[in-house]
PDB file of C-alpha atoms and ligand atoms in Angstrom:
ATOM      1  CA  UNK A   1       0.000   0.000   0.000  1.00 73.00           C
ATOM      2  CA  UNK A   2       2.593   2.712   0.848  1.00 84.00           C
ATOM      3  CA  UNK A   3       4.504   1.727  -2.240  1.00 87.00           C
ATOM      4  CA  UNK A   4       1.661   2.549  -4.378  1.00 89.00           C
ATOM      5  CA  UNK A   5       1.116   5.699  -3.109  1.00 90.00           C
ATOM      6  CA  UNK A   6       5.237   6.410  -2.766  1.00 92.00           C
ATOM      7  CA  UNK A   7       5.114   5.253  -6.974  1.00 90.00           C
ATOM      8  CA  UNK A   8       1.585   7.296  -7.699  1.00 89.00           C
ATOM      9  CA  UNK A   9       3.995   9.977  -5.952  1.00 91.00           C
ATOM     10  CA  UNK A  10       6.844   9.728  -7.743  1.00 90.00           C
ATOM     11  CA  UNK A  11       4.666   9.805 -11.439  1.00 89.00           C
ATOM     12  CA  UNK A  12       2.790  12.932 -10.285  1.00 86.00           C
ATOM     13  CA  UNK A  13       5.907  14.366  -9.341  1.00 87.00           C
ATOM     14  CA  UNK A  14       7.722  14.582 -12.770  1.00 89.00           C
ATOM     15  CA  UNK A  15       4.260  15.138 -14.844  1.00 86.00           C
ATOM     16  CA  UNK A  16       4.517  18.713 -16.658  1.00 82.00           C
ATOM     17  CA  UNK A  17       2.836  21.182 -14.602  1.00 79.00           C
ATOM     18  CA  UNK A  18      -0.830  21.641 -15.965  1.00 77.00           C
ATOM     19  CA  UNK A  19      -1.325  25.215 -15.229  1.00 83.00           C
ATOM     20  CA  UNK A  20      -0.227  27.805 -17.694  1.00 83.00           C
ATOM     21  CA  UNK A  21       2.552  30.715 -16.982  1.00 84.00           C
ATOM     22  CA  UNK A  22      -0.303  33.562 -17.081  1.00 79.00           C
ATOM     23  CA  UNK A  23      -0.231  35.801 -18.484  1.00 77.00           C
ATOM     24  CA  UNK A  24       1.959  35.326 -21.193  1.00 82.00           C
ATOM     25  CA  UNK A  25       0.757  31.481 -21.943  1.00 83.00           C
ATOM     26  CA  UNK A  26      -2.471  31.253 -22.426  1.00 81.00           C
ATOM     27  CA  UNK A  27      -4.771  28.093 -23.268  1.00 79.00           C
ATOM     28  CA  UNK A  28      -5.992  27.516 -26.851  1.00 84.00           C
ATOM     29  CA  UNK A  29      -9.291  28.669 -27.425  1.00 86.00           C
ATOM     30  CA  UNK A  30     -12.364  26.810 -29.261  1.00 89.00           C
ATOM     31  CA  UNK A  31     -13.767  28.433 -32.785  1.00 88.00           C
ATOM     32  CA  UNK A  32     -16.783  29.086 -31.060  1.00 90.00           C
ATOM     33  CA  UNK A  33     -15.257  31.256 -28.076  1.00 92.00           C
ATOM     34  CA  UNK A  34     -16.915  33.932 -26.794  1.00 94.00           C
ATOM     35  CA  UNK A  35     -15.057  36.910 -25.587  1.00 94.00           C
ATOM     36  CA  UNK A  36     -14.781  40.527 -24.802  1.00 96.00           C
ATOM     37  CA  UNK A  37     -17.514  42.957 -26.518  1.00 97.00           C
ATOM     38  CA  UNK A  38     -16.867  45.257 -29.166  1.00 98.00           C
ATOM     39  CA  UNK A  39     -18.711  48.154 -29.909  1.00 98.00           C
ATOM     40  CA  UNK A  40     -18.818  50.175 -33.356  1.00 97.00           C
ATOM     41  CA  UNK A  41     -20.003  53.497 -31.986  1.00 96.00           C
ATOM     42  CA  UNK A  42     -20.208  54.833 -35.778  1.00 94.00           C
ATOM     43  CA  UNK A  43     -22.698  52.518 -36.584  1.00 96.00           C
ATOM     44  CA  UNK A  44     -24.593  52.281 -32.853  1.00 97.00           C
ATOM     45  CA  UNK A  45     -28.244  54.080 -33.192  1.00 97.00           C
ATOM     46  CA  UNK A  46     -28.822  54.013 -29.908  1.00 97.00           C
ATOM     47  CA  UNK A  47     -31.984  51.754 -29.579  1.00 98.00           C
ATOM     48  CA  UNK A  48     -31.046  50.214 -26.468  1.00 98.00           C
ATOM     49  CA  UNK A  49     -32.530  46.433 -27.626  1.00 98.00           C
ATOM     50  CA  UNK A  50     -29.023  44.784 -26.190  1.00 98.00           C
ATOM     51  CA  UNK A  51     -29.500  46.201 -22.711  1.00 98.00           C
ATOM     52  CA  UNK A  52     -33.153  45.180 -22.950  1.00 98.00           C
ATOM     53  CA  UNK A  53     -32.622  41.265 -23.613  1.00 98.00           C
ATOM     54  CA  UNK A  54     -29.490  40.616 -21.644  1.00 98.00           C
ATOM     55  CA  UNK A  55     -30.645  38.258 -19.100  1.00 98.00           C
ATOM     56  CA  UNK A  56     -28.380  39.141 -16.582  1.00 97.00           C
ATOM     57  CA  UNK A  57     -28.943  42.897 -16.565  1.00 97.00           C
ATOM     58  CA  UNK A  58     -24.850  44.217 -17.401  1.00 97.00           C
ATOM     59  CA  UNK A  59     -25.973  45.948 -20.527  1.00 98.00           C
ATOM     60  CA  UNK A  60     -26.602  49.955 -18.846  1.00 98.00           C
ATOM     61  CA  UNK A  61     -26.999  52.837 -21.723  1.00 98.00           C
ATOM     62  CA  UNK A  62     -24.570  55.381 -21.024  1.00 98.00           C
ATOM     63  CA  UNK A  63     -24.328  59.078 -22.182  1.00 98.00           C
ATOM     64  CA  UNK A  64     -21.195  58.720 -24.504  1.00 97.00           C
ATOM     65  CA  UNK A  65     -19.326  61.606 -26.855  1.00 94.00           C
ATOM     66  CA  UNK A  66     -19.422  61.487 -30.117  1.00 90.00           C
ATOM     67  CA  UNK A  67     -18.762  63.349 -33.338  1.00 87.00           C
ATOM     68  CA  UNK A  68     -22.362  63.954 -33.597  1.00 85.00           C
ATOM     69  CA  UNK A  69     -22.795  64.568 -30.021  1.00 92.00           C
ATOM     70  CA  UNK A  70     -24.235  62.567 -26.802  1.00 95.00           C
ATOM     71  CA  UNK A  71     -25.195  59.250 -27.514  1.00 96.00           C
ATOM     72  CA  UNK A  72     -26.548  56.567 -25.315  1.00 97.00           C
ATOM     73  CA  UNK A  73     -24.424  53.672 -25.958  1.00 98.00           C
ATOM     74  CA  UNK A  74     -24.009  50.201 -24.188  1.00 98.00           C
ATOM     75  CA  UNK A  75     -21.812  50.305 -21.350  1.00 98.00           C
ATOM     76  CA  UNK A  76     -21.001  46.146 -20.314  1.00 98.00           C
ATOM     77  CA  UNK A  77     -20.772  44.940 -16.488  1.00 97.00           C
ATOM     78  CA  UNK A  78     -18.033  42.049 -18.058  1.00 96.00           C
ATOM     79  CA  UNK A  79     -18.339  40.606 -14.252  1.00 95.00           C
ATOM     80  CA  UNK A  80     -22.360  39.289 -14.669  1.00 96.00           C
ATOM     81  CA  UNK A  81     -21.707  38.893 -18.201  1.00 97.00           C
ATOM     82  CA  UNK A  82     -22.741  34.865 -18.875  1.00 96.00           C
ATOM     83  CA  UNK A  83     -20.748  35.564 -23.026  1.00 96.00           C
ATOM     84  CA  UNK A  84     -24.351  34.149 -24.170  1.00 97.00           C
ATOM     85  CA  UNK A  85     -24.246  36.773 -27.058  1.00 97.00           C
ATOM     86  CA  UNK A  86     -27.745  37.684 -27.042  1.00 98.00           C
ATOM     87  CA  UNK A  87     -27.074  41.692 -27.371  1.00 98.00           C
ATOM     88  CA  UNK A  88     -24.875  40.389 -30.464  1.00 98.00           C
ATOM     89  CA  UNK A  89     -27.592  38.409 -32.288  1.00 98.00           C
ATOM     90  CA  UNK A  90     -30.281  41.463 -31.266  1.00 98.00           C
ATOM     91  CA  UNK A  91     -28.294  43.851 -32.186  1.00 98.00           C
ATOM     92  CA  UNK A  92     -29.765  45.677 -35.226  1.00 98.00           C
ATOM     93  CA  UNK A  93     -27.025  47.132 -36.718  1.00 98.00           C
ATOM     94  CA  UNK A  94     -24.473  44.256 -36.099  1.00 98.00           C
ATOM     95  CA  UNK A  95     -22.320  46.652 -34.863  1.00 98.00           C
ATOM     96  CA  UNK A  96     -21.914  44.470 -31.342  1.00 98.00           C
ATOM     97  CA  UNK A  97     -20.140  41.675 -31.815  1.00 98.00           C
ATOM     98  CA  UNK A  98     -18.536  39.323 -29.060  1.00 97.00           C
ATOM     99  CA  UNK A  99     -14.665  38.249 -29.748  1.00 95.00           C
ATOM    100  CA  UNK A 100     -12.149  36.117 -28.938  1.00 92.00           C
ATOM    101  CA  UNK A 101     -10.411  38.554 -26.886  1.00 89.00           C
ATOM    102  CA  UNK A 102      -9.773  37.019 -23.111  1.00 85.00           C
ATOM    103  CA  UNK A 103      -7.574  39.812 -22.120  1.00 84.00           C
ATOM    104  CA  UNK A 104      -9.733  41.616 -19.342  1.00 83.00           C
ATOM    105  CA  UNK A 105      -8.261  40.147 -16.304  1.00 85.00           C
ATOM    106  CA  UNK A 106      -8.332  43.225 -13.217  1.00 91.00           C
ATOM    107  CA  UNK A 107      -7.288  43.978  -9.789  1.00 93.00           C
ATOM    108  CA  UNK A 108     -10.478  46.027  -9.329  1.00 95.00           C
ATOM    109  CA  UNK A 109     -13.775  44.920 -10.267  1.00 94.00           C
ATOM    110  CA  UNK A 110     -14.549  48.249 -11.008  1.00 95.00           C
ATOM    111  CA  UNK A 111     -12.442  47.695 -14.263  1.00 95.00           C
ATOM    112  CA  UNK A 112     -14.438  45.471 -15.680  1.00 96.00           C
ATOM    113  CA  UNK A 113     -17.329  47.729 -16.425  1.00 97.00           C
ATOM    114  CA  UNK A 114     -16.429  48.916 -19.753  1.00 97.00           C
ATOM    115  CA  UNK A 115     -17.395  51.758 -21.105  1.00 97.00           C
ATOM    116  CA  UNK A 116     -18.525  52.191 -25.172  1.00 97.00           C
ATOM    117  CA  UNK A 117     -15.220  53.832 -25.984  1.00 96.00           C
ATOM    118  CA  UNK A 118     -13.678  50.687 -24.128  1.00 95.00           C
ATOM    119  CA  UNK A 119     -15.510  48.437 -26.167  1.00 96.00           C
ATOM    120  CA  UNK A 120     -13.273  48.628 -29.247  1.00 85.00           C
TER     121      UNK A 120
HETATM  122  S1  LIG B   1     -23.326  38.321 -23.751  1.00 91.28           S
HETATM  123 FE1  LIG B   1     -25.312  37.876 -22.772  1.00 91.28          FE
HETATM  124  S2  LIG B   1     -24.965  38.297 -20.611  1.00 91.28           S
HETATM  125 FE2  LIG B   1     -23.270  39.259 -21.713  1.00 91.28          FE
HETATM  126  S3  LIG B   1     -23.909  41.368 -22.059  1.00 91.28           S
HETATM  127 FE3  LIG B   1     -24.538  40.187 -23.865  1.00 91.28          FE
HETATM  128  S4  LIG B   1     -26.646  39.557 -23.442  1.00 91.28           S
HETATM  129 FE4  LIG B   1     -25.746  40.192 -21.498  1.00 91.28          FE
HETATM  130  S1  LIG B   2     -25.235  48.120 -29.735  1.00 91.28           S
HETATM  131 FE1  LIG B   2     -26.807  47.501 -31.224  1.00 91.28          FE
HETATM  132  S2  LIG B   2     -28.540  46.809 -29.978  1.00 91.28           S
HETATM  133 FE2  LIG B   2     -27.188  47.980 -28.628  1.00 91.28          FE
HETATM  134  S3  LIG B   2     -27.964  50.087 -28.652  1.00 91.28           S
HETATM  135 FE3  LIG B   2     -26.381  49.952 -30.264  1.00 91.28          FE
HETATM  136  S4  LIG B   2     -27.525  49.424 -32.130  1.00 91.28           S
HETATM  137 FE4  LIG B   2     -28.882  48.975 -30.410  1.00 91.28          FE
END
């Protein structure tokens, strides 16, 4: 008995380490990843349908500046957000899209509301 577990030991013990050296490794991700939001604020009109159908409620419309002046735009609570991409497929426009981007790790929870000018 203890030489099985000194042998199940000794095989654990020179396996490669399964955990990644984050950030710069990072884990291959599936075609059909969902990531981090992106907005096109040219092409945003404002009608507020992806706030209205996110189930979770992270979708708030914000006053944003633009070229054309204030816009509400979709700011994103990334901490509730479940990457289901409903505001994507509601979106009339097509101008929010969910990517493969992974990279909004934080200190601060606070950081990961973004803004529509951090959305692109
Ligand atoms: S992906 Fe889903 S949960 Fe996240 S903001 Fe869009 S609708 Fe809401
Ligand atoms: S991102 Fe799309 S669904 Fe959301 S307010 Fe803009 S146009 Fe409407």
């Amino acid at each position: 008995m203890i030489l099985k577990s000194i042998s199940k030991t000794a095989r654990e013990a020179i396996k490669p380490p399964f955990t990644l050296e984050f950030p710069e490794e990072r884990e291959d991700l599936v075609d059909n990843y969902r990531g981090i939001h992106k907005l096109d604020m040219q092409t945003c009109i404002s009608c507020g349908a992806c706030a209205r159908i996110c189930p979770n409620q992270c979708i708030d419309m914000v006053d944003t500046f633009t070229e054309k002046g204030v816009k509400k735009m979709p700011q994103v609570n990334l901490e509730r957000c479940l990457f289901c991409a409903d505001c994507e497929e509601v979106c009339p426009t097509h101008c929010l899209i969910l990517t493969k981007d992974t990279s909004f790790e934080a200190f601060d929870r606070r950081d990961l509301i973004k803004r529509p000018e951090d959305l692109k």
